Amino acid sequence: MKIEEIFREKCIERRIPMHVMLEITYRCNLRCIHCYVGKVENELSLEEIKRILSELYSANVLFLTFTGGEIFVREDFLEILKYATEKRFCIFLKTNGTLITEEIVKVIKDSNVEKVEVSLYGATSTVHNNIVRKSNSFEKTINGIKLLRKARINVRINTVVLSKNISEIKDIKELATTLGTSVNFDIYISPKTDGSISPLKYRLGDKKMCTFLKQEFPTQQIVPIEEAEKIEENSRNVFCSAITGEVCIISPTGKVYPCVNMDLELGDIRKTKFMEIFKNSKELNKLRNLNPALSPCMKCDLYSYCSVCPAQSLLEEGDILKCHSEAKRIAQLQRKIEKSFQQDS
């Protein structure tokens, strides 16, 4: 067993959170067509966030992600970042990059930031700006990335794959190479936190999804069918780190959730200490005690092609243990592609 696996098991056993995501605001200077977050008032104050960071430090949290909204719309974010650095977290930032300046880059460079993840939705200003619904955004995001890379800060581009940008996926990869960054593509689009399913209209249809999957997951990266459909049930991992209690997320108002897509409140950090919530939350303990045998994934022959996500099942199907229809659709397409590859070889 690898040292990382031993460490992970010990964290789960002792109920020590490895990774916390802190949503410091839902405010944003862009209006992305697929955005799932809603509006919120009564955001955590600077002093409240510092107190939370101190609690996370005492709880032995290792990894800390700051996300939003857009983190840099908070005028006090650099002070928050400096305080988190003092607490020696391994820090990740999620941003749209449009507000990044040389001053901000200097603070990031002097902090414990492991990686800055920047949202980019097109390789051209036309496509990107139409998706974020703000003119000049593309140029500002690219400039932000360049400033970060000039300072030798690790950057990853995050791209949600939409019907509006599928034609530029190859170009985004090439742009990332030119900029000296890695790139990650996300094909899962979520409903809004208020229940609206309007973002789902931007999901790829079967034809375009197949084109994307063939491009991004060549046959040698896919488990052969004869192996995929025989994976032992007892070796299947159908529950993610949000279910096992390795991670959690804190909202801009101090509510604690298992993950960003799971609307299951575990507690309120304004009223209760973080570790009391993390160790004693009735809802979280219910998740920890879920029986994997109850999941339909345990006997599904699509398991090896599927990105199992209990949060998406809860969000769209109303039950953590139900099959997520969108994940199943994509898994079926993935298997279809693999069969065609094998027939052609």
PDB file of C-alpha atoms in Angstrom, residues 24-232:
ATOM      1  CA  ILE A  24     -15.343  33.331   0.149  1.00  0.00           C
ATOM      2  CA  THR A  25     -17.958  34.987  -2.056  1.00  0.00           C
ATOM      3  CA  TYR A  26     -20.604  34.280  -4.674  1.00  0.00           C
ATOM      4  CA  ARG A  27     -20.092  37.728  -6.182  1.00  0.00           C
ATOM      5  CA  CYS A  28     -18.509  37.771  -9.618  1.00  0.00           C
ATOM      6  CA  ASN A  29     -17.566  40.296 -12.285  1.00  0.00           C
ATOM      7  CA  LEU A  30     -18.677  37.909 -15.049  1.00  0.00           C
ATOM      8  CA  ARG A  31     -22.034  36.298 -15.875  1.00  0.00           C
ATOM      9  CA  CYS A  32     -21.195  32.862 -17.288  1.00  0.00           C
ATOM     10  CA  ILE A  33     -24.096  31.190 -19.079  1.00  0.00           C
ATOM     11  CA  HIS A  34     -23.518  27.884 -17.262  1.00  0.00           C
ATOM     12  CA  CYS A  35     -22.844  29.254 -13.759  1.00  0.00           C
ATOM     13  CA  TYR A  36     -24.621  27.341 -10.995  1.00  0.00           C
ATOM     14  CA  VAL A  37     -24.095  29.662  -8.012  1.00  0.00           C
ATOM     15  CA  GLY A  38     -26.728  32.047  -6.739  1.00  0.00           C
ATOM     16  CA  LYS A  39     -26.666  35.398  -5.013  1.00  0.00           C
ATOM     17  CA  VAL A  40     -25.930  35.647  -1.316  1.00  0.00           C
ATOM     18  CA  GLU A  41     -25.814  38.363   1.290  1.00  0.00           C
ATOM     19  CA  ASN A  42     -24.233  38.468   4.722  1.00  0.00           C
ATOM     20  CA  GLU A  43     -20.905  37.057   3.559  1.00  0.00           C
ATOM     21  CA  LEU A  44     -18.358  35.971   6.098  1.00  0.00           C
ATOM     22  CA  SER A  45     -16.313  38.925   7.322  1.00  0.00           C
ATOM     23  CA  LEU A  46     -12.524  39.091   7.283  1.00  0.00           C
ATOM     24  CA  GLU A  47     -12.371  38.357  10.997  1.00  0.00           C
ATOM     25  CA  GLU A  48     -14.765  35.415  10.639  1.00  0.00           C
ATOM     26  CA  ILE A  49     -12.654  33.961   7.831  1.00  0.00           C
ATOM     27  CA  LYS A  50      -9.497  34.346   9.908  1.00  0.00           C
ATOM     28  CA  ARG A  51     -11.193  32.532  12.774  1.00  0.00           C
ATOM     29  CA  ILE A  52     -12.259  29.737  10.412  1.00  0.00           C
ATOM     30  CA  LEU A  53      -8.723  29.435   9.046  1.00  0.00           C
ATOM     31  CA  SER A  54      -7.408  29.156  12.591  1.00  0.00           C
ATOM     32  CA  GLU A  55      -9.913  26.377  13.266  1.00  0.00           C
ATOM     33  CA  LEU A  56      -8.915  24.565  10.081  1.00  0.00           C
ATOM     34  CA  TYR A  57      -5.268  24.852  11.090  1.00  0.00           C
ATOM     35  CA  SER A  58      -6.046  23.369  14.500  1.00  0.00           C
ATOM     36  CA  ALA A  59      -7.960  20.591  12.742  1.00  0.00           C
ATOM     37  CA  ASN A  60      -4.809  19.660  10.785  1.00  0.00           C
ATOM     38  CA  VAL A  61      -6.317  20.470   7.393  1.00  0.00           C
ATOM     39  CA  LEU A  62      -3.585  20.150   4.755  1.00  0.00           C
ATOM     40  CA  PHE A  63      -5.098  21.450   1.542  1.00  0.00           C
ATOM     41  CA  LEU A  64      -7.110  24.647   1.248  1.00  0.00           C
ATOM     42  CA  THR A  65      -8.853  25.898  -1.886  1.00  0.00           C
ATOM     43  CA  PHE A  66     -10.198  29.437  -2.183  1.00  0.00           C
ATOM     44  CA  THR A  67     -13.021  29.712  -4.670  1.00  0.00           C
ATOM     45  CA  GLY A  68     -16.144  31.747  -5.431  1.00  0.00           C
ATOM     46  CA  GLY A  69     -17.745  33.489  -7.266  1.00  0.00           C
ATOM     47  CA  GLU A  70     -14.626  35.402  -8.107  1.00  0.00           C
ATOM     48  CA  ILE A  71     -12.182  35.488  -5.206  1.00  0.00           C
ATOM     49  CA  PHE A  72     -10.519  38.736  -6.243  1.00  0.00           C
ATOM     50  CA  VAL A  73     -13.710  40.816  -6.050  1.00  0.00           C
ATOM     51  CA  ARG A  74     -13.141  40.746  -2.293  1.00  0.00           C
ATOM     52  CA  GLU A  75     -10.914  43.695  -1.510  1.00  0.00           C
ATOM     53  CA  ASP A  76      -9.570  41.875   1.531  1.00  0.00           C
ATOM     54  CA  PHE A  77      -8.618  38.665  -0.281  1.00  0.00           C
ATOM     55  CA  LEU A  78      -4.885  39.336  -0.287  1.00  0.00           C
ATOM     56  CA  GLU A  79      -5.022  39.742   3.478  1.00  0.00           C
ATOM     57  CA  ILE A  80      -6.944  36.454   3.691  1.00  0.00           C
ATOM     58  CA  LEU A  81      -4.316  34.781   1.520  1.00  0.00           C
ATOM     59  CA  LYS A  82      -1.469  36.115   3.640  1.00  0.00           C
ATOM     60  CA  TYR A  83      -3.148  34.820   6.795  1.00  0.00           C
ATOM     61  CA  ALA A  84      -3.701  31.389   5.241  1.00  0.00           C
ATOM     62  CA  THR A  85      -0.028  31.308   4.290  1.00  0.00           C
ATOM     63  CA  GLU A  86       0.922  32.029   7.893  1.00  0.00           C
ATOM     64  CA  LYS A  87      -1.103  28.945   8.834  1.00  0.00           C
ATOM     65  CA  ARG A  88       0.997  26.904   6.394  1.00  0.00           C
ATOM     66  CA  PHE A  89      -1.796  25.416   4.297  1.00  0.00           C
ATOM     67  CA  CYS A  90      -1.057  24.066   0.835  1.00  0.00           C
ATOM     68  CA  ILE A  91      -3.220  26.536  -1.079  1.00  0.00           C
ATOM     69  CA  PHE A  92      -5.075  26.386  -4.400  1.00  0.00           C
ATOM     70  CA  LEU A  93      -6.851  29.335  -6.013  1.00  0.00           C
ATOM     71  CA  LYS A  94      -9.753  29.261  -8.463  1.00  0.00           C
ATOM     72  CA  THR A  95     -10.280  32.470 -10.445  1.00  0.00           C
ATOM     73  CA  ASN A  96     -11.385  33.812 -13.814  1.00  0.00           C
ATOM     74  CA  GLY A  97      -8.085  35.697 -14.011  1.00  0.00           C
ATOM     75  CA  THR A  98      -9.530  39.013 -15.162  1.00  0.00           C
ATOM     76  CA  LEU A  99      -8.604  40.959 -12.013  1.00  0.00           C
ATOM     77  CA  ILE A 100      -5.055  39.672 -11.628  1.00  0.00           C
ATOM     78  CA  THR A 101      -2.421  42.414 -11.432  1.00  0.00           C
ATOM     79  CA  GLU A 102       1.322  42.501 -10.835  1.00  0.00           C
ATOM     80  CA  GLU A 103       0.657  43.356  -7.180  1.00  0.00           C
ATOM     81  CA  ILE A 104      -1.588  40.308  -6.791  1.00  0.00           C
ATOM     82  CA  VAL A 105       0.978  38.095  -8.517  1.00  0.00           C
ATOM     83  CA  LYS A 106       3.660  39.259  -6.086  1.00  0.00           C
ATOM     84  CA  VAL A 107       1.506  38.281  -3.091  1.00  0.00           C
ATOM     85  CA  ILE A 108       0.689  34.902  -4.659  1.00  0.00           C
ATOM     86  CA  LYS A 109       4.368  34.305  -5.371  1.00  0.00           C
ATOM     87  CA  ASP A 110       5.227  34.987  -1.726  1.00  0.00           C
ATOM     88  CA  SER A 111       2.458  32.698  -0.432  1.00  0.00           C
ATOM     89  CA  ASN A 112       1.961  28.939  -0.144  1.00  0.00           C
ATOM     90  CA  VAL A 113      -0.064  28.735  -3.351  1.00  0.00           C
ATOM     91  CA  GLU A 114       0.558  25.417  -5.083  1.00  0.00           C
ATOM     92  CA  LYS A 115      -1.541  26.167  -8.144  1.00  0.00           C
ATOM     93  CA  VAL A 116      -3.796  28.835  -9.619  1.00  0.00           C
ATOM     94  CA  GLU A 117      -6.687  27.436 -11.645  1.00  0.00           C
ATOM     95  CA  VAL A 118      -8.018  29.871 -14.227  1.00  0.00           C
ATOM     96  CA  SER A 119     -11.331  29.495 -16.032  1.00  0.00           C
ATOM     97  CA  LEU A 120     -11.080  29.881 -19.796  1.00  0.00           C
ATOM     98  CA  TYR A 121     -13.926  28.968 -22.114  1.00  0.00           C
ATOM     99  CA  GLY A 122     -12.583  29.681 -25.577  1.00  0.00           C
ATOM    100  CA  ALA A 123      -9.466  30.143 -27.648  1.00  0.00           C
ATOM    101  CA  THR A 124     -10.857  33.322 -29.153  1.00  0.00           C
ATOM    102  CA  SER A 125     -12.373  36.433 -27.637  1.00  0.00           C
ATOM    103  CA  THR A 126     -15.623  35.894 -29.536  1.00  0.00           C
ATOM    104  CA  VAL A 127     -16.377  32.490 -28.042  1.00  0.00           C
ATOM    105  CA  HIS A 128     -15.040  33.173 -24.543  1.00  0.00           C
ATOM    106  CA  ASN A 129     -16.701  36.586 -24.161  1.00  0.00           C
ATOM    107  CA  ASN A 130     -20.058  35.267 -25.390  1.00  0.00           C
ATOM    108  CA  ILE A 131     -19.963  32.568 -22.703  1.00  0.00           C
ATOM    109  CA  VAL A 132     -18.951  34.883 -19.838  1.00  0.00           C
ATOM    110  CA  ARG A 133     -21.157  37.686 -21.215  1.00  0.00           C
ATOM    111  CA  LYS A 134     -18.579  40.415 -20.689  1.00  0.00           C
ATOM    112  CA  SER A 135     -16.551  42.213 -23.358  1.00  0.00           C
ATOM    113  CA  ASN A 136     -12.743  42.302 -23.108  1.00  0.00           C
ATOM    114  CA  SER A 137     -12.782  39.365 -20.650  1.00  0.00           C
ATOM    115  CA  PHE A 138     -10.724  37.085 -22.876  1.00  0.00           C
ATOM    116  CA  GLU A 139      -7.870  39.574 -23.142  1.00  0.00           C
ATOM    117  CA  LYS A 140      -7.915  40.192 -19.373  1.00  0.00           C
ATOM    118  CA  THR A 141      -7.903  36.476 -18.561  1.00  0.00           C
ATOM    119  CA  ILE A 142      -5.023  35.787 -20.949  1.00  0.00           C
ATOM    120  CA  ASN A 143      -3.109  38.729 -19.494  1.00  0.00           C
ATOM    121  CA  GLY A 144      -3.685  37.367 -15.972  1.00  0.00           C
ATOM    122  CA  ILE A 145      -2.339  33.973 -17.006  1.00  0.00           C
ATOM    123  CA  LYS A 146       0.717  35.565 -18.603  1.00  0.00           C
ATOM    124  CA  LEU A 147       1.465  37.572 -15.450  1.00  0.00           C
ATOM    125  CA  LEU A 148       1.247  34.403 -13.352  1.00  0.00           C
ATOM    126  CA  ARG A 149       3.447  32.386 -15.695  1.00  0.00           C
ATOM    127  CA  LYS A 150       5.994  35.219 -15.922  1.00  0.00           C
ATOM    128  CA  ALA A 151       6.396  34.814 -12.154  1.00  0.00           C
ATOM    129  CA  ARG A 152       6.751  31.033 -12.643  1.00  0.00           C
ATOM    130  CA  ILE A 153       3.530  30.322 -10.793  1.00  0.00           C
ATOM    131  CA  ASN A 154       1.900  26.970 -11.593  1.00  0.00           C
ATOM    132  CA  VAL A 155      -1.274  27.543 -13.618  1.00  0.00           C
ATOM    133  CA  ARG A 156      -3.963  25.199 -14.870  1.00  0.00           C
ATOM    134  CA  ILE A 157      -6.662  26.270 -17.272  1.00  0.00           C
ATOM    135  CA  ASN A 158     -10.109  24.908 -16.414  1.00  0.00           C
ATOM    136  CA  THR A 159     -12.586  24.647 -19.266  1.00  0.00           C
ATOM    137  CA  VAL A 160     -16.185  23.529 -19.009  1.00  0.00           C
ATOM    138  CA  VAL A 161     -17.029  21.856 -22.306  1.00  0.00           C
ATOM    139  CA  LEU A 162     -20.210  23.391 -23.716  1.00  0.00           C
ATOM    140  CA  SER A 163     -22.118  23.303 -26.963  1.00  0.00           C
ATOM    141  CA  LYS A 164     -20.933  26.912 -27.353  1.00  0.00           C
ATOM    142  CA  ASN A 165     -17.192  26.146 -27.259  1.00  0.00           C
ATOM    143  CA  ILE A 166     -16.795  22.545 -28.444  1.00  0.00           C
ATOM    144  CA  SER A 167     -15.411  23.796 -31.759  1.00  0.00           C
ATOM    145  CA  GLU A 168     -12.432  25.410 -29.973  1.00  0.00           C
ATOM    146  CA  ILE A 169     -11.346  22.583 -27.640  1.00  0.00           C
ATOM    147  CA  LYS A 170      -8.322  21.689 -29.770  1.00  0.00           C
ATOM    148  CA  ASP A 171      -7.356  25.348 -29.995  1.00  0.00           C
ATOM    149  CA  ILE A 172      -7.683  25.777 -26.224  1.00  0.00           C
ATOM    150  CA  LYS A 173      -5.202  22.924 -25.754  1.00  0.00           C
ATOM    151  CA  GLU A 174      -2.782  24.574 -28.140  1.00  0.00           C
ATOM    152  CA  LEU A 175      -3.243  27.932 -26.398  1.00  0.00           C
ATOM    153  CA  ALA A 176      -2.521  26.314 -23.037  1.00  0.00           C
ATOM    154  CA  THR A 177       0.712  24.888 -24.434  1.00  0.00           C
ATOM    155  CA  THR A 178       1.698  28.300 -25.753  1.00  0.00           C
ATOM    156  CA  LEU A 179       0.975  29.902 -22.382  1.00  0.00           C
ATOM    157  CA  GLY A 180       2.886  27.203 -20.510  1.00  0.00           C
ATOM    158  CA  THR A 181      -0.058  25.838 -18.551  1.00  0.00           C
ATOM    159  CA  SER A 182      -1.829  22.532 -18.143  1.00  0.00           C
ATOM    160  CA  VAL A 183      -5.511  22.265 -19.049  1.00  0.00           C
ATOM    161  CA  ASN A 184      -8.466  20.374 -17.632  1.00  0.00           C
ATOM    162  CA  PHE A 185     -11.768  19.805 -19.424  1.00  0.00           C
ATOM    163  CA  ASP A 186     -15.006  19.238 -17.518  1.00  0.00           C
ATOM    164  CA  ILE A 187     -17.947  17.731 -19.401  1.00  0.00           C
ATOM    165  CA  TYR A 188     -20.379  17.774 -16.481  1.00  0.00           C
ATOM    166  CA  ILE A 189     -22.695  20.766 -16.265  1.00  0.00           C
ATOM    167  CA  SER A 190     -24.805  21.183 -13.134  1.00  0.00           C
ATOM    168  CA  PRO A 191     -28.178  22.764 -12.442  1.00  0.00           C
ATOM    169  CA  LYS A 192     -28.173  26.040 -10.507  1.00  0.00           C
ATOM    170  CA  THR A 193     -28.229  26.040  -6.716  1.00  0.00           C
ATOM    171  CA  ASP A 194     -31.744  27.510  -6.870  1.00  0.00           C
ATOM    172  CA  GLY A 195     -32.961  24.440  -8.763  1.00  0.00           C
ATOM    173  CA  SER A 196     -32.987  25.985 -12.240  1.00  0.00           C
ATOM    174  CA  ILE A 197     -31.926  23.581 -14.981  1.00  0.00           C
ATOM    175  CA  SER A 198     -31.185  26.343 -17.507  1.00  0.00           C
ATOM    176  CA  PRO A 199     -27.428  25.537 -17.687  1.00  0.00           C
ATOM    177  CA  LEU A 200     -28.206  21.990 -18.839  1.00  0.00           C
ATOM    178  CA  LYS A 201     -29.205  23.209 -22.299  1.00  0.00           C
ATOM    179  CA  TYR A 202     -25.499  23.742 -22.990  1.00  0.00           C
ATOM    180  CA  ARG A 203     -24.624  20.068 -22.559  1.00  0.00           C
ATOM    181  CA  LEU A 204     -23.188  18.313 -25.583  1.00  0.00           C
ATOM    182  CA  GLY A 205     -25.469  16.077 -27.606  1.00  0.00           C
ATOM    183  CA  ASP A 206     -24.421  12.488 -28.316  1.00  0.00           C
ATOM    184  CA  LYS A 207     -22.642  13.262 -31.590  1.00  0.00           C
ATOM    185  CA  LYS A 208     -20.518  16.113 -30.247  1.00  0.00           C
ATOM    186  CA  MET A 209     -19.863  14.256 -27.001  1.00  0.00           C
ATOM    187  CA  CYS A 210     -18.535  11.270 -28.958  1.00  0.00           C
ATOM    188  CA  THR A 211     -16.267  13.564 -30.955  1.00  0.00           C
ATOM    189  CA  PHE A 212     -14.894  15.053 -27.743  1.00  0.00           C
ATOM    190  CA  LEU A 213     -14.414  11.686 -26.034  1.00  0.00           C
ATOM    191  CA  LYS A 214     -12.576  10.230 -29.030  1.00  0.00           C
ATOM    192  CA  GLN A 215     -10.286  13.253 -29.049  1.00  0.00           C
ATOM    193  CA  GLU A 216      -9.583  13.361 -25.314  1.00  0.00           C
ATOM    194  CA  PHE A 217      -9.622   9.666 -24.423  1.00  0.00           C
ATOM    195  CA  PRO A 218      -7.828   7.627 -27.097  1.00  0.00           C
ATOM    196  CA  THR A 219      -8.379   3.884 -27.076  1.00  0.00           C
ATOM    197  CA  GLN A 220      -5.186   3.033 -25.164  1.00  0.00           C
ATOM    198  CA  GLN A 221      -6.476   5.012 -22.179  1.00  0.00           C
ATOM    199  CA  ILE A 222      -9.746   3.124 -21.990  1.00  0.00           C
ATOM    200  CA  VAL A 223     -10.008  -0.159 -20.079  1.00  0.00           C
ATOM    201  CA  PRO A 224     -10.684  -3.000 -22.577  1.00  0.00           C
ATOM    202  CA  ILE A 225     -14.287  -4.153 -22.478  1.00  0.00           C
ATOM    203  CA  GLU A 226     -13.515  -7.712 -21.425  1.00  0.00           C
ATOM    204  CA  GLU A 227     -11.647  -6.306 -18.393  1.00  0.00           C
ATOM    205  CA  ALA A 228     -13.960  -3.398 -17.659  1.00  0.00           C
ATOM    206  CA  GLU A 229     -17.082  -5.493 -17.339  1.00  0.00           C
ATOM    207  CA  LYS A 230     -15.437  -8.032 -15.027  1.00  0.00           C
ATOM    208  CA  ILE A 231     -14.073  -5.707 -12.351  1.00  0.00           C
ATOM    209  CA  GLU A 232     -14.825  -7.301  -9.017  1.00  0.00           C
TER     210      GLU A 232
END
